[in-house]
PDB file of C-alpha atoms in Angstrom:
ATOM      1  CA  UNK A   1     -28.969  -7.702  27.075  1.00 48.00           C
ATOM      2  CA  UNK A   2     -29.141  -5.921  23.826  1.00 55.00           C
ATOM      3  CA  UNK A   3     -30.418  -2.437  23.293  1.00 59.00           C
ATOM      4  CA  UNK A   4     -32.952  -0.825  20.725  1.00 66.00           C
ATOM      5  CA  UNK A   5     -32.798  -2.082  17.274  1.00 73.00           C
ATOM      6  CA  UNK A   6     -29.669  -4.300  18.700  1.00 80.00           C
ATOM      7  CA  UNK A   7     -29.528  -8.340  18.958  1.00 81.00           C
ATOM      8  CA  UNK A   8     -27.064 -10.827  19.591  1.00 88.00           C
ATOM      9  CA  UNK A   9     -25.848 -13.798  16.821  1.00 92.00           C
ATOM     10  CA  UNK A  10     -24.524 -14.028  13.981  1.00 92.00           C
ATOM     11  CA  UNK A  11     -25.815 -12.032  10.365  1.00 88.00           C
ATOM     12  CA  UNK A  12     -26.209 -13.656   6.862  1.00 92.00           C
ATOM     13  CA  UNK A  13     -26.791 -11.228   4.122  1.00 90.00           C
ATOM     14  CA  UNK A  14     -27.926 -12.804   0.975  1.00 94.00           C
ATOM     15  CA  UNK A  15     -27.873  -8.852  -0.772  1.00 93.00           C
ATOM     16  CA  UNK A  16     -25.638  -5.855  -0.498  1.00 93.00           C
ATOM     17  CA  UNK A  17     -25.319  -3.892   2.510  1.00 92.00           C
ATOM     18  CA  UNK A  18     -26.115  -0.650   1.394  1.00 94.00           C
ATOM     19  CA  UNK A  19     -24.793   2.371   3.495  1.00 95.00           C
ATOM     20  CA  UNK A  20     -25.251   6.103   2.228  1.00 97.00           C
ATOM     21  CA  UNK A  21     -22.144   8.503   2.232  1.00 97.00           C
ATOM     22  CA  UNK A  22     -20.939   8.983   6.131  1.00 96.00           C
ATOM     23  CA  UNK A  23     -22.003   5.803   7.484  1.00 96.00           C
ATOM     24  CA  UNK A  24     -19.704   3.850   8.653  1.00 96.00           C
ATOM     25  CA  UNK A  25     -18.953   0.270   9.389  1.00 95.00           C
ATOM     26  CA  UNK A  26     -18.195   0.216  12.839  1.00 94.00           C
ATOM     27  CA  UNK A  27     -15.892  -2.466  14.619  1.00 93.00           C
ATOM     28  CA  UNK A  28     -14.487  -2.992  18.085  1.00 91.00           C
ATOM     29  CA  UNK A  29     -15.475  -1.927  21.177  1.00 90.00           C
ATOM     30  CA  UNK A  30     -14.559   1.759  21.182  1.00 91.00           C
ATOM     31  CA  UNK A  31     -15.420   1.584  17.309  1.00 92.00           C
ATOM     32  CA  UNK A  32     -11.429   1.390  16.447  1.00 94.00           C
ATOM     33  CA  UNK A  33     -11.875   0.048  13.105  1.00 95.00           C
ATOM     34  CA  UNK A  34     -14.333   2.438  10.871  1.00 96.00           C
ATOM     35  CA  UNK A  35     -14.944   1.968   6.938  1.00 96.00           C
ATOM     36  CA  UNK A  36     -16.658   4.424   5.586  1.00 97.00           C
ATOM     37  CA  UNK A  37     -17.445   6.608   2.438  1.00 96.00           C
ATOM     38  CA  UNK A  38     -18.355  10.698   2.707  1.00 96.00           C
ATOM     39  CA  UNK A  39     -19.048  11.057  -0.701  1.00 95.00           C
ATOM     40  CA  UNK A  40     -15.822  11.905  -2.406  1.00 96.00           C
ATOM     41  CA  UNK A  41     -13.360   9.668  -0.956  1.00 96.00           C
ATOM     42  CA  UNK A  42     -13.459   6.115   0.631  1.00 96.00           C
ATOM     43  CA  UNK A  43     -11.709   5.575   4.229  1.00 96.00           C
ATOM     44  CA  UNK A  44     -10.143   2.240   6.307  1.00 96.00           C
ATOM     45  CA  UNK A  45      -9.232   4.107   9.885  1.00 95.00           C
ATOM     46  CA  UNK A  46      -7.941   2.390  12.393  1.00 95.00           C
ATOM     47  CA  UNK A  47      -8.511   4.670  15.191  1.00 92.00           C
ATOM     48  CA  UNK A  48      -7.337   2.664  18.262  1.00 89.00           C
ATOM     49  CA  UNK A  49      -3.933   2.355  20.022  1.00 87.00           C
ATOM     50  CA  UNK A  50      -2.611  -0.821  18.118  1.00 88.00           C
ATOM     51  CA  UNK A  51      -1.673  -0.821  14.403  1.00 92.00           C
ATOM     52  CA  UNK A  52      -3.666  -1.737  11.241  1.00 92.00           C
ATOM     53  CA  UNK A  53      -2.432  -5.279   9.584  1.00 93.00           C
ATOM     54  CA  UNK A  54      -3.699  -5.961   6.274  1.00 94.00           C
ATOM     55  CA  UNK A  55      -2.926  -9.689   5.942  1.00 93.00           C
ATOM     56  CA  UNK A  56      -3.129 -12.349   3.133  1.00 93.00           C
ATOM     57  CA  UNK A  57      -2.488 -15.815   2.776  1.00 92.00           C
ATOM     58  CA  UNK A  58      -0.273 -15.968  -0.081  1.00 94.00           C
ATOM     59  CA  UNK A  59       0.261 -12.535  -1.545  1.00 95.00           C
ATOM     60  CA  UNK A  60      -1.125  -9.567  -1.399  1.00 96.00           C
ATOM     61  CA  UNK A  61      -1.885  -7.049  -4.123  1.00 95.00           C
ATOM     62  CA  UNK A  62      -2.908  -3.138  -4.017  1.00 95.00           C
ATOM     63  CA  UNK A  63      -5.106  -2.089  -7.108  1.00 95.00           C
ATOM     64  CA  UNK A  64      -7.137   0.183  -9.145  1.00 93.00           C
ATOM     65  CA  UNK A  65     -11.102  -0.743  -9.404  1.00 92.00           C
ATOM     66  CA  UNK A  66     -10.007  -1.903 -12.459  1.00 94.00           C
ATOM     67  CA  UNK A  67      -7.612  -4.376 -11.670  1.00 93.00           C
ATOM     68  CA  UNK A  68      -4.917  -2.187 -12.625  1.00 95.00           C
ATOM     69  CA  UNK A  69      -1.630  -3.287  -9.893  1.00 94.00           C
ATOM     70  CA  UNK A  70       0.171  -0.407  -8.355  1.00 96.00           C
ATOM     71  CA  UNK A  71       1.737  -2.319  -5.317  1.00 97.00           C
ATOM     72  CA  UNK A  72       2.792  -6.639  -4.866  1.00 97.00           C
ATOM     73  CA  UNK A  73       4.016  -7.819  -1.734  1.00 97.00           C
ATOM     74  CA  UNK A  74       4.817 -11.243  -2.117  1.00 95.00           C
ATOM     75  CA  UNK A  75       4.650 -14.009   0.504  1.00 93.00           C
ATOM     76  CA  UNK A  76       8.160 -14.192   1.882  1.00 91.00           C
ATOM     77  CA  UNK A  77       9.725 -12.433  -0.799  1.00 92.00           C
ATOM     78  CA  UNK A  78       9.418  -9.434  -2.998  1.00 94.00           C
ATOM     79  CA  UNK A  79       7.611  -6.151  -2.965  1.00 97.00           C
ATOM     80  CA  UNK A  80       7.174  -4.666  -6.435  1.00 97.00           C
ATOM     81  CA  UNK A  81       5.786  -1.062  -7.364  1.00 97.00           C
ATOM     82  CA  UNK A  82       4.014  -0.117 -10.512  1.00 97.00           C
ATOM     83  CA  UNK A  83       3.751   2.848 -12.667  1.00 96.00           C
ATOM     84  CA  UNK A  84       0.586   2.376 -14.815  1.00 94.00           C
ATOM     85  CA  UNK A  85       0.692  -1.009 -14.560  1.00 92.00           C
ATOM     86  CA  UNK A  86       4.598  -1.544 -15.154  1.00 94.00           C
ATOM     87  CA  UNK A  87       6.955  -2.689 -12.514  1.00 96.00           C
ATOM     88  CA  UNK A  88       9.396  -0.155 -11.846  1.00 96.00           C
ATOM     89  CA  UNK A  89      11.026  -1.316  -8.615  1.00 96.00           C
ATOM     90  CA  UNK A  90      11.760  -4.621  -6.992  1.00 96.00           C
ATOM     91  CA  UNK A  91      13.045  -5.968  -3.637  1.00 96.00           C
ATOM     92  CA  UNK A  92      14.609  -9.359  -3.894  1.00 94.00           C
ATOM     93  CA  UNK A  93      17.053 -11.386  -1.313  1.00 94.00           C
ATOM     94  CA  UNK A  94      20.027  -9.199  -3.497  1.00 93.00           C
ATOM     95  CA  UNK A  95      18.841  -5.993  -2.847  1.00 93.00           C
ATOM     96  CA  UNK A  96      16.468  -3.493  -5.088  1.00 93.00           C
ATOM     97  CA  UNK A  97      16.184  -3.701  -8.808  1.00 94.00           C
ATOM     98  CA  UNK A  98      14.790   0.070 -10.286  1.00 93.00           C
ATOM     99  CA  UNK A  99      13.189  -0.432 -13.799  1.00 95.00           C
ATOM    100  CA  UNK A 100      13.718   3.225 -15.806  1.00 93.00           C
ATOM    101  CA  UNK A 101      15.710   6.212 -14.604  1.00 87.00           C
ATOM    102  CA  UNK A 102      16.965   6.447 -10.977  1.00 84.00           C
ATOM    103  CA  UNK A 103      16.676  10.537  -9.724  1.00 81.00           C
ATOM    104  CA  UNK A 104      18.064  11.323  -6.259  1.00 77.00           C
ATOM    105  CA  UNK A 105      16.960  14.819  -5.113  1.00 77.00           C
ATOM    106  CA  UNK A 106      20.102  14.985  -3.098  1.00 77.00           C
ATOM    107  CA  UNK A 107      23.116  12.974  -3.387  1.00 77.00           C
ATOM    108  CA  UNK A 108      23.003   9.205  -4.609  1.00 79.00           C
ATOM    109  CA  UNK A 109      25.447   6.779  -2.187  1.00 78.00           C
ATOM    110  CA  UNK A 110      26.734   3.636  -3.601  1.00 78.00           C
ATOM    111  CA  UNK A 111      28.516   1.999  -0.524  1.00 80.00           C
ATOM    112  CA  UNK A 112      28.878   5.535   1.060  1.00 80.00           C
ATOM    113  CA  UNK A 113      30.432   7.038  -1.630  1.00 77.00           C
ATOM    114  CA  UNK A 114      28.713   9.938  -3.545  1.00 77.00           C
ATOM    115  CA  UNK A 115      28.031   8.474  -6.963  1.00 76.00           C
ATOM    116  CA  UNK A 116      29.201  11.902  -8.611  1.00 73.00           C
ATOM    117  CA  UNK A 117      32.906  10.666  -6.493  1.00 66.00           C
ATOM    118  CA  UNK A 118      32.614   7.488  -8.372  1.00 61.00           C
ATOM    119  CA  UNK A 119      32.090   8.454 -11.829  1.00 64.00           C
ATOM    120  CA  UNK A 120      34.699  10.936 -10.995  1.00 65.00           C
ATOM    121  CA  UNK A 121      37.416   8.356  -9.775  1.00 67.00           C
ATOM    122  CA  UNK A 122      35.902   5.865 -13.170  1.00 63.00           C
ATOM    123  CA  UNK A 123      36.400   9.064 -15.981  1.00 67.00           C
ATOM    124  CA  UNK A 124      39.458  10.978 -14.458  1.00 68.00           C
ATOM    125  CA  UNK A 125      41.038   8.256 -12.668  1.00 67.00           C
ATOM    126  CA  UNK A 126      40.521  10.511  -9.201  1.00 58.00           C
ATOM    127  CA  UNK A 127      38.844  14.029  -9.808  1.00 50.00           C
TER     128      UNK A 127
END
């Protein structure tokens, strides 16, 4: 039994949905899953008990309306981060590979040893 202004099937749209700012796209019984726009910023909540997934079939890219890439996550393999449009760090089966200048707001560890140690031990032959 559907309620007011409710039915049951399937919808085609043919057009745009058009929602105004605050409306939402409700999903899930308890409306867990809202999209939504208030007028300044857009919003994906996931408001349930379970997590979010954002899944694609090969991989998966974040961007700018533009097309601009800031984030890749590649099917069974690498994630890469941008700076305006420039990889600056990758993940590979090796490890990480940081494009640019590396800063550490507290100490940088290569293999558990402070990196101000190793230079130390490389220059001075111990410090």
């Amino acid at each position: 039994s559907c309620g007011t202004g409710a039915f049951s099937g399937n919808v085609t749209l043919q057009a745009n949905l058009d929602l105004q700012d605050n409306d939402k796209i409700l999903v899930g019984t308890g409306d867990d899953l809202q999209i939504y726009h208030n007028g300044s910023n857009s919003f994906i909540d996931d408001t349930g008990t379970g997590d979010l997934y954002i899944r694609a079939s090969t991989n998966l890219f974040l961007q700018k309306y533009t097309g601009e890439t800031t984030a890749k996550f590649i099917a069974d393999g690498a994630v890469e981060l941008y700076h305006n449009n420039s990889k600056k760090l990758e993940t590979s089966a090796s490890g990480v590979t940081v494009t640019g200048a590396l800063n550490a707001t507290t100490n940088l560890r290569i293999n558990g040893e402070a990196v101000t140690t190793i230079l130390d031990t490389w220059l001075y032959g111990g410090g």
